[in-house]
mmCIF file of C-alpha atoms in Angstrom:
data_model
loop_
_atom_site.group_PDB
_atom_site.id
_atom_site.type_symbol
_atom_site.label_atom_id
_atom_site.label_comp_id
_atom_site.label_asym_id
_atom_site.label_seq_id
_atom_site.Cartn_x
_atom_site.Cartn_y
_atom_site.Cartn_z
ATOM 1 C CA MET A 441 -0.063 -0.211 0.227
ATOM 2 C CA LYS A 442 0.932 3.567 -0.387
ATOM 3 C CA LEU A 443 1.110 4.858 3.615
ATOM 4 C CA LEU A 444 0.440 8.551 4.817
ATOM 5 C CA LEU A 445 0.951 8.306 8.598
ATOM 6 C CA THR A 446 0.071 11.272 9.928
ATOM 7 C CA SER A 447 -0.609 12.984 13.569
ATOM 8 C CA GLY A 448 -3.477 15.239 12.924
ATOM 9 C CA GLY A 449 -4.808 14.417 9.446
ATOM 10 C CA VAL A 450 -3.958 16.328 6.383
ATOM 11 C CA THR A 451 -3.529 19.813 8.070
ATOM 12 C CA ASN A 452 -1.454 21.915 5.373
ATOM 13 C CA PRO A 453 -1.061 22.010 1.633
ATOM 14 C CA SER A 454 2.523 19.989 1.372
ATOM 15 C CA ILE A 455 0.586 16.825 3.146
ATOM 16 C CA ARG A 456 -1.957 17.519 0.870
ATOM 17 C CA ALA A 457 0.210 17.267 -2.063
ATOM 18 C CA ALA A 458 1.538 14.111 -0.775
ATOM 19 C CA LEU A 459 -1.976 12.415 -1.028
ATOM 20 C CA VAL A 460 -2.882 13.750 -4.220
ATOM 21 C CA GLU A 461 0.172 12.272 -5.642
ATOM 22 C CA MET A 462 -0.206 8.832 -3.800
ATOM 23 C CA LEU A 463 -3.773 9.180 -5.065
ATOM 24 C CA GLY A 464 -3.031 9.713 -8.930
ATOM 25 C CA GLN A 465 -6.032 11.904 -8.644
ATOM 26 C CA PRO A 466 -7.758 15.117 -7.100
ATOM 27 C CA VAL A 467 -9.137 13.982 -3.636
ATOM 28 C CA GLU A 468 -12.861 15.211 -4.866
ATOM 29 C CA GLU A 469 -12.870 11.911 -7.335
ATOM 30 C CA SER A 470 -11.738 9.434 -4.448
ATOM 31 C CA ARG A 471 -13.762 7.526 -3.055
ATOM 32 C CA ALA A 472 -13.031 6.876 0.695
ATOM 33 C CA LEU A 473 -13.451 4.117 3.572
ATOM 34 C CA ILE A 474 -13.531 5.523 7.310
ATOM 35 C CA ILE A 475 -11.941 2.963 9.629
ATOM 36 C CA PRO A 476 -13.335 4.222 13.345
ATOM 37 C CA THR A 477 -12.631 0.968 15.077
ATOM 38 C CA ALA A 478 -9.830 2.291 16.980
ATOM 39 C CA GLN A 479 -11.620 4.811 18.833
ATOM 40 C CA TRP A 480 -13.556 2.138 20.693
ATOM 41 C CA GLY A 481 -10.339 0.643 22.830
ATOM 42 C CA HIS A 482 -9.941 4.592 24.008
ATOM 43 C CA PRO A 483 -11.284 5.589 27.003
ATOM 44 C CA MET A 484 -11.705 9.277 25.902
ATOM 45 C CA CYS A 485 -13.952 8.402 22.737
ATOM 46 C CA GLY A 486 -17.144 7.062 22.191
ATOM 47 C CA PRO A 487 -20.570 7.343 20.237
ATOM 48 C CA SER A 488 -19.831 11.205 19.865
ATOM 49 C CA SER A 489 -16.588 10.998 18.484
ATOM 50 C CA VAL A 490 -16.944 8.380 16.436
ATOM 51 C CA HIS A 491 -20.274 10.453 15.076
ATOM 52 C CA GLY A 492 -18.125 13.699 14.448
ATOM 53 C CA LEU A 493 -15.184 11.537 12.747
ATOM 54 C CA VAL A 494 -18.215 9.747 10.014
ATOM 55 C CA ALA A 495 -20.026 13.168 9.856
ATOM 56 C CA ALA A 496 -17.153 15.265 9.169
ATOM 57 C CA LEU A 497 -17.465 18.156 12.057
ATOM 58 C CA PRO A 498 -15.195 20.731 12.476
ATOM 59 C CA SER A 499 -12.695 18.484 14.159
ATOM 60 C CA TRP A 500 -12.505 16.188 11.537
ATOM 61 C CA GLN A 501 -11.828 18.830 8.636
ATOM 62 C CA THR A 502 -8.789 17.963 7.677
ATOM 63 C CA PHE A 503 -9.458 14.224 7.329
ATOM 64 C CA THR A 504 -13.353 12.844 6.466
ATOM 65 C CA GLY A 505 -13.914 16.573 5.784
ATOM 66 C CA LEU A 506 -11.599 16.972 2.368
ATOM 67 C CA GLY A 507 -13.846 16.985 -0.006
ATOM 68 C CA TRP A 508 -14.148 12.944 -1.042
ATOM 69 C CA ALA A 509 -16.044 11.777 -3.241
ATOM 70 C CA SER A 510 -17.475 9.394 -1.471
ATOM 71 C CA LEU A 511 -17.335 8.677 2.138
ATOM 72 C CA GLY A 512 -18.090 4.871 3.408
ATOM 73 C CA VAL A 513 -18.003 3.381 6.634
ATOM 74 C CA LEU A 514 -16.056 -0.244 7.443
ATOM 75 C CA GLU A 515 -16.383 -1.024 11.118
ATOM 76 C CA LEU A 516 -13.808 -3.741 11.713
ATOM 77 C CA THR A 517 -15.184 -5.299 14.618
ATOM 78 C CA ALA A 518 -18.427 -6.076 12.194
ATOM 79 C CA LEU A 519 -16.585 -8.172 9.896
ATOM 80 C CA PRO A 520 -16.260 -11.381 11.052
ATOM 81 C CA THR A 521 -19.997 -11.955 11.215
ATOM 82 C CA VAL A 522 -20.350 -10.409 7.752
ATOM 83 C CA GLY A 523 -17.826 -12.698 6.017
ATOM 84 C CA VAL A 524 -15.119 -11.791 3.561
ATOM 85 C CA GLU A 525 -16.316 -12.586 0.592
ATOM 86 C CA ARG A 526 -19.020 -9.586 1.172
ATOM 87 C CA TRP A 527 -16.421 -7.298 2.611
ATOM 88 C CA ALA A 528 -13.501 -7.597 0.698
ATOM 89 C CA PRO A 529 -15.006 -6.027 -2.316
ATOM 90 C CA TRP A 530 -15.894 -2.959 -0.732
ATOM 91 C CA VAL A 531 -12.497 -2.180 0.332
ATOM 92 C CA ARG A 532 -10.731 -3.344 -3.416
ATOM 93 C CA GLU A 533 -12.855 -0.671 -4.582
ATOM 94 C CA ALA A 534 -11.788 2.373 -2.255
ATOM 95 C CA ASP A 535 -9.111 4.748 -3.606
ATOM 96 C CA VAL A 536 -8.404 5.373 0.520
ATOM 97 C CA LEU A 537 -8.481 3.897 3.831
ATOM 98 C CA LEU A 538 -8.955 6.508 6.377
ATOM 99 C CA VAL A 539 -7.889 4.985 9.912
ATOM 100 C CA ASP A 540 -8.671 7.014 12.791
ATOM 101 C CA GLY A 541 -7.147 7.432 16.320
ATOM 102 C CA GLY A 542 -7.926 5.624 19.625
ATOM 103 C CA ASP A 543 -5.918 2.988 20.548
ATOM 104 C CA ALA A 544 -3.537 0.984 18.205
ATOM 105 C CA THR A 545 -3.479 -2.574 20.023
ATOM 106 C CA TYR A 546 -7.296 -2.181 20.308
ATOM 107 C CA LEU A 547 -7.093 -1.644 16.173
ATOM 108 C CA CYS A 548 -4.254 -4.104 16.047
ATOM 109 C CA HIS A 549 -6.651 -6.616 17.214
ATOM 110 C CA TRP A 550 -9.525 -6.068 15.142
ATOM 111 C CA MET A 551 -7.395 -5.717 11.846
ATOM 112 C CA ARG A 552 -6.593 -9.130 12.315
ATOM 113 C CA GLU A 553 -10.004 -10.669 13.912
ATOM 114 C CA SER A 554 -11.599 -9.181 11.038
ATOM 115 C CA GLY A 555 -8.930 -10.251 8.465
ATOM 116 C CA LEU A 556 -8.235 -6.665 6.769
ATOM 117 C CA ALA A 557 -4.452 -7.181 7.520
ATOM 118 C CA ASP A 558 -4.206 -10.392 5.652
ATOM 119 C CA LEU A 559 -5.709 -8.100 2.782
ATOM 120 C CA LEU A 560 -3.501 -5.500 3.108
ATOM 121 C CA PRO A 561 -0.684 -6.795 1.168
ATOM 122 C CA SER A 562 -2.522 -7.298 -1.974
ATOM 123 C CA LEU A 563 -4.125 -3.143 -2.012
ATOM 124 C CA THR A 564 -0.699 -2.235 -3.734
ATOM 125 C CA ASP A 565 -2.748 0.987 -5.818
ATOM 126 C CA THR A 566 -4.616 2.067 -2.242
ATOM 127 C CA VAL A 567 -3.415 4.514 0.131
ATOM 128 C CA TRP A 568 -3.701 4.509 3.943
ATOM 129 C CA VAL A 569 -4.263 7.796 5.526
ATOM 130 C CA GLY A 570 -3.938 7.460 9.108
ATOM 131 C CA VAL A 571 -4.864 9.698 12.046
ATOM 132 C CA SER A 572 -2.694 8.768 15.421
ATOM 133 C CA ALA A 573 -3.291 5.170 16.408
ATOM 134 C CA GLY A 574 -4.604 4.881 12.515
ATOM 135 C CA SER A 575 -0.642 5.899 12.091
ATOM 136 C CA MET A 576 0.598 3.824 14.804
ATOM 137 C CA VAL A 577 -0.747 0.512 14.203
ATOM 138 C CA LEU A 578 1.905 -0.082 11.064
ATOM 139 C CA THR A 579 4.524 0.055 13.140
ATOM 140 C CA PRO A 580 6.074 -2.445 15.114
ATOM 141 C CA ARG A 581 6.016 -0.796 18.685
ATOM 142 C CA ILE A 582 3.750 1.634 20.320
ATOM 143 C CA GLY A 583 5.550 1.856 23.338
ATOM 144 C CA ASP A 584 3.755 1.151 26.824
ATOM 145 C CA TYR A 585 3.399 4.920 27.474
ATOM 146 C CA PHE A 586 0.508 4.661 24.980
ATOM 147 C CA VAL A 587 -1.226 1.898 25.402
ATOM 148 C CA GLU A 588 -4.623 2.773 27.189
ATOM 149 C CA TRP A 589 -6.859 -0.725 25.735
ATOM 150 C CA PRO A 590 -6.959 -2.880 28.745
ATOM 151 C CA SER A 591 -6.712 -6.062 27.344
ATOM 152 C CA ALA A 592 -4.175 -5.795 25.080
ATOM 153 C CA PRO A 593 -1.586 -8.110 25.904
ATOM 154 C CA ASP A 594 1.349 -5.706 25.365
ATOM 155 C CA ASP A 595 2.714 -2.989 23.120
ATOM 156 C CA ARG A 596 2.985 -4.345 19.727
ATOM 157 C CA THR A 597 1.579 -4.007 16.417
ATOM 158 C CA LEU A 598 1.494 -5.012 12.926
ATOM 159 C CA GLY A 599 5.134 -4.214 12.221
ATOM 160 C CA LEU A 600 4.315 -3.134 8.153
ATOM 161 C CA VAL A 601 6.874 -0.358 8.817
ATOM 162 C CA ASP A 602 10.269 -0.518 10.653
ATOM 163 C CA PHE A 603 10.159 2.679 12.535
ATOM 164 C CA SER A 604 7.564 3.875 15.460
ATOM 165 C CA ILE A 605 5.640 6.697 15.721
ATOM 166 C CA PHE A 606 5.064 9.562 18.985
ATOM 167 C CA PRO A 607 2.072 11.695 17.683
ATOM 168 C CA HIS A 608 0.559 14.966 18.624
ATOM 169 C CA LEU A 609 4.287 16.469 19.680
ATOM 170 C CA ASP A 610 3.651 19.459 21.614
ATOM 171 C CA LEU A 611 -0.148 18.990 21.491
ATOM 172 C CA PHE A 612 -0.675 18.005 24.787
ATOM 173 C CA PRO A 613 1.556 18.677 28.307
ATOM 174 C CA THR A 614 2.655 15.202 28.154
ATOM 175 C CA ASN A 615 3.343 14.746 24.384
ATOM 176 C CA THR A 616 6.774 17.292 25.171
ATOM 177 C CA MET A 617 10.027 16.129 23.296
ATOM 178 C CA ALA A 618 11.211 15.137 26.637
ATOM 179 C CA HIS A 619 8.540 12.555 26.433
ATOM 180 C CA ALA A 620 9.270 11.500 23.164
ATOM 181 C CA GLU A 621 12.825 11.037 24.417
ATOM 182 C CA ARG A 622 11.814 8.796 27.009
ATOM 183 C CA TRP A 623 9.648 7.187 24.994
ATOM 184 C CA ALA A 624 11.980 6.589 22.312
ATOM 185 C CA ALA A 625 14.643 5.281 24.866
ATOM 186 C CA ASP A 626 12.564 2.018 25.910
ATOM 187 C CA LEU A 627 11.502 0.690 21.992
ATOM 188 C CA GLY A 628 15.183 0.121 20.979
ATOM 189 C CA GLY A 629 14.653 0.944 17.283
ATOM 190 C CA PRO A 630 14.346 3.756 14.697
ATOM 191 C CA ALA A 631 11.303 5.858 15.714
ATOM 192 C CA TYR A 632 9.673 9.669 14.441
ATOM 193 C CA ALA A 633 8.520 11.979 17.263
ATOM 194 C CA ILE A 634 5.567 14.086 14.903
ATOM 195 C CA ASP A 635 3.436 17.124 15.520
ATOM 196 C CA GLU A 636 0.012 17.993 13.969
ATOM 197 C CA GLN A 637 1.520 19.843 10.381
ATOM 198 C CA THR A 638 3.660 16.736 9.778
ATOM 199 C CA ALA A 639 2.999 13.054 8.160
ATOM 200 C CA ILE A 640 5.533 10.129 7.427
ATOM 201 C CA ALA A 641 5.052 9.005 3.442
ATOM 202 C CA VAL A 642 6.145 5.662 2.433
ATOM 203 C CA VAL A 643 5.619 4.508 -0.885
ATOM 204 C CA ASP A 644 7.704 1.379 -2.639
ATOM 205 C CA GLY A 645 9.479 1.028 0.635
ATOM 206 C CA VAL A 646 10.785 4.900 0.766
ATOM 207 C CA THR A 647 10.434 6.838 3.554
ATOM 208 C CA GLU A 648 9.908 10.537 3.902
ATOM 209 C CA VAL A 649 8.973 12.946 5.988
ATOM 210 C CA VAL A 650 6.319 15.412 4.301
ATOM 211 C CA SER A 651 6.236 18.529 6.980
ATOM 212 C CA GLU A 652 5.306 22.334 7.931
ATOM 213 C CA GLY A 653 6.235 21.653 11.744
ATOM 214 C CA THR A 654 8.103 20.172 14.223
ATOM 215 C CA TRP A 655 9.795 16.573 14.173
ATOM 216 C CA THR A 656 12.696 14.316 14.825
ATOM 217 C CA ARG A 657 13.914 11.302 14.140
ATOM 218 C CA PHE A 658 15.493 8.606 17.070
ATOM 219 C CA ASP A 659 17.688 5.979 15.626
ATOM 220 C CA GLY A 660 17.149 4.014 18.405
#
């Protein structure tokens, strides 16, 4: 897949240009599926925030409110009871998967349980746009610092990229560069701390930071 891993969505012209390049067409001509599943695993999320995401309310204008040709909802917790023969075509027909934040370990669990994780390698033309946990789920580990789901066995996630992500740099008092440095020291591998104006693009195995803000790389 083509990956656009963000902290806060498509927040500036540079990130939007990277998205359009990955899509190969305007956002307004692209079909999107929203994956809200990670929200259910985080104590600060719930029905109201899922509604805001799907309805593209003001807080989500940089994500679901970008002007997509169509928006559909793909709730991963429902997929095991639907059957892959029904839902896989929905995914294949989408140009982009918009994967929202919440708890990355919960999202990882349901990506595996639903079968979506197994389908990803075949989606060579599909763009994955992650916000927060929706980006972190593709990394090897998120660090205990970000695990909010009580049933998570550990902090491991899918490992489809070889680096970890510390999102929301300087957005919250608990997400300063000092916090990121301590977090990275416990991971033992490469990692990025990114703010809301930064994204990490991965296409054909090449990783590029797209930023109009603040970020740093930790080599582990």
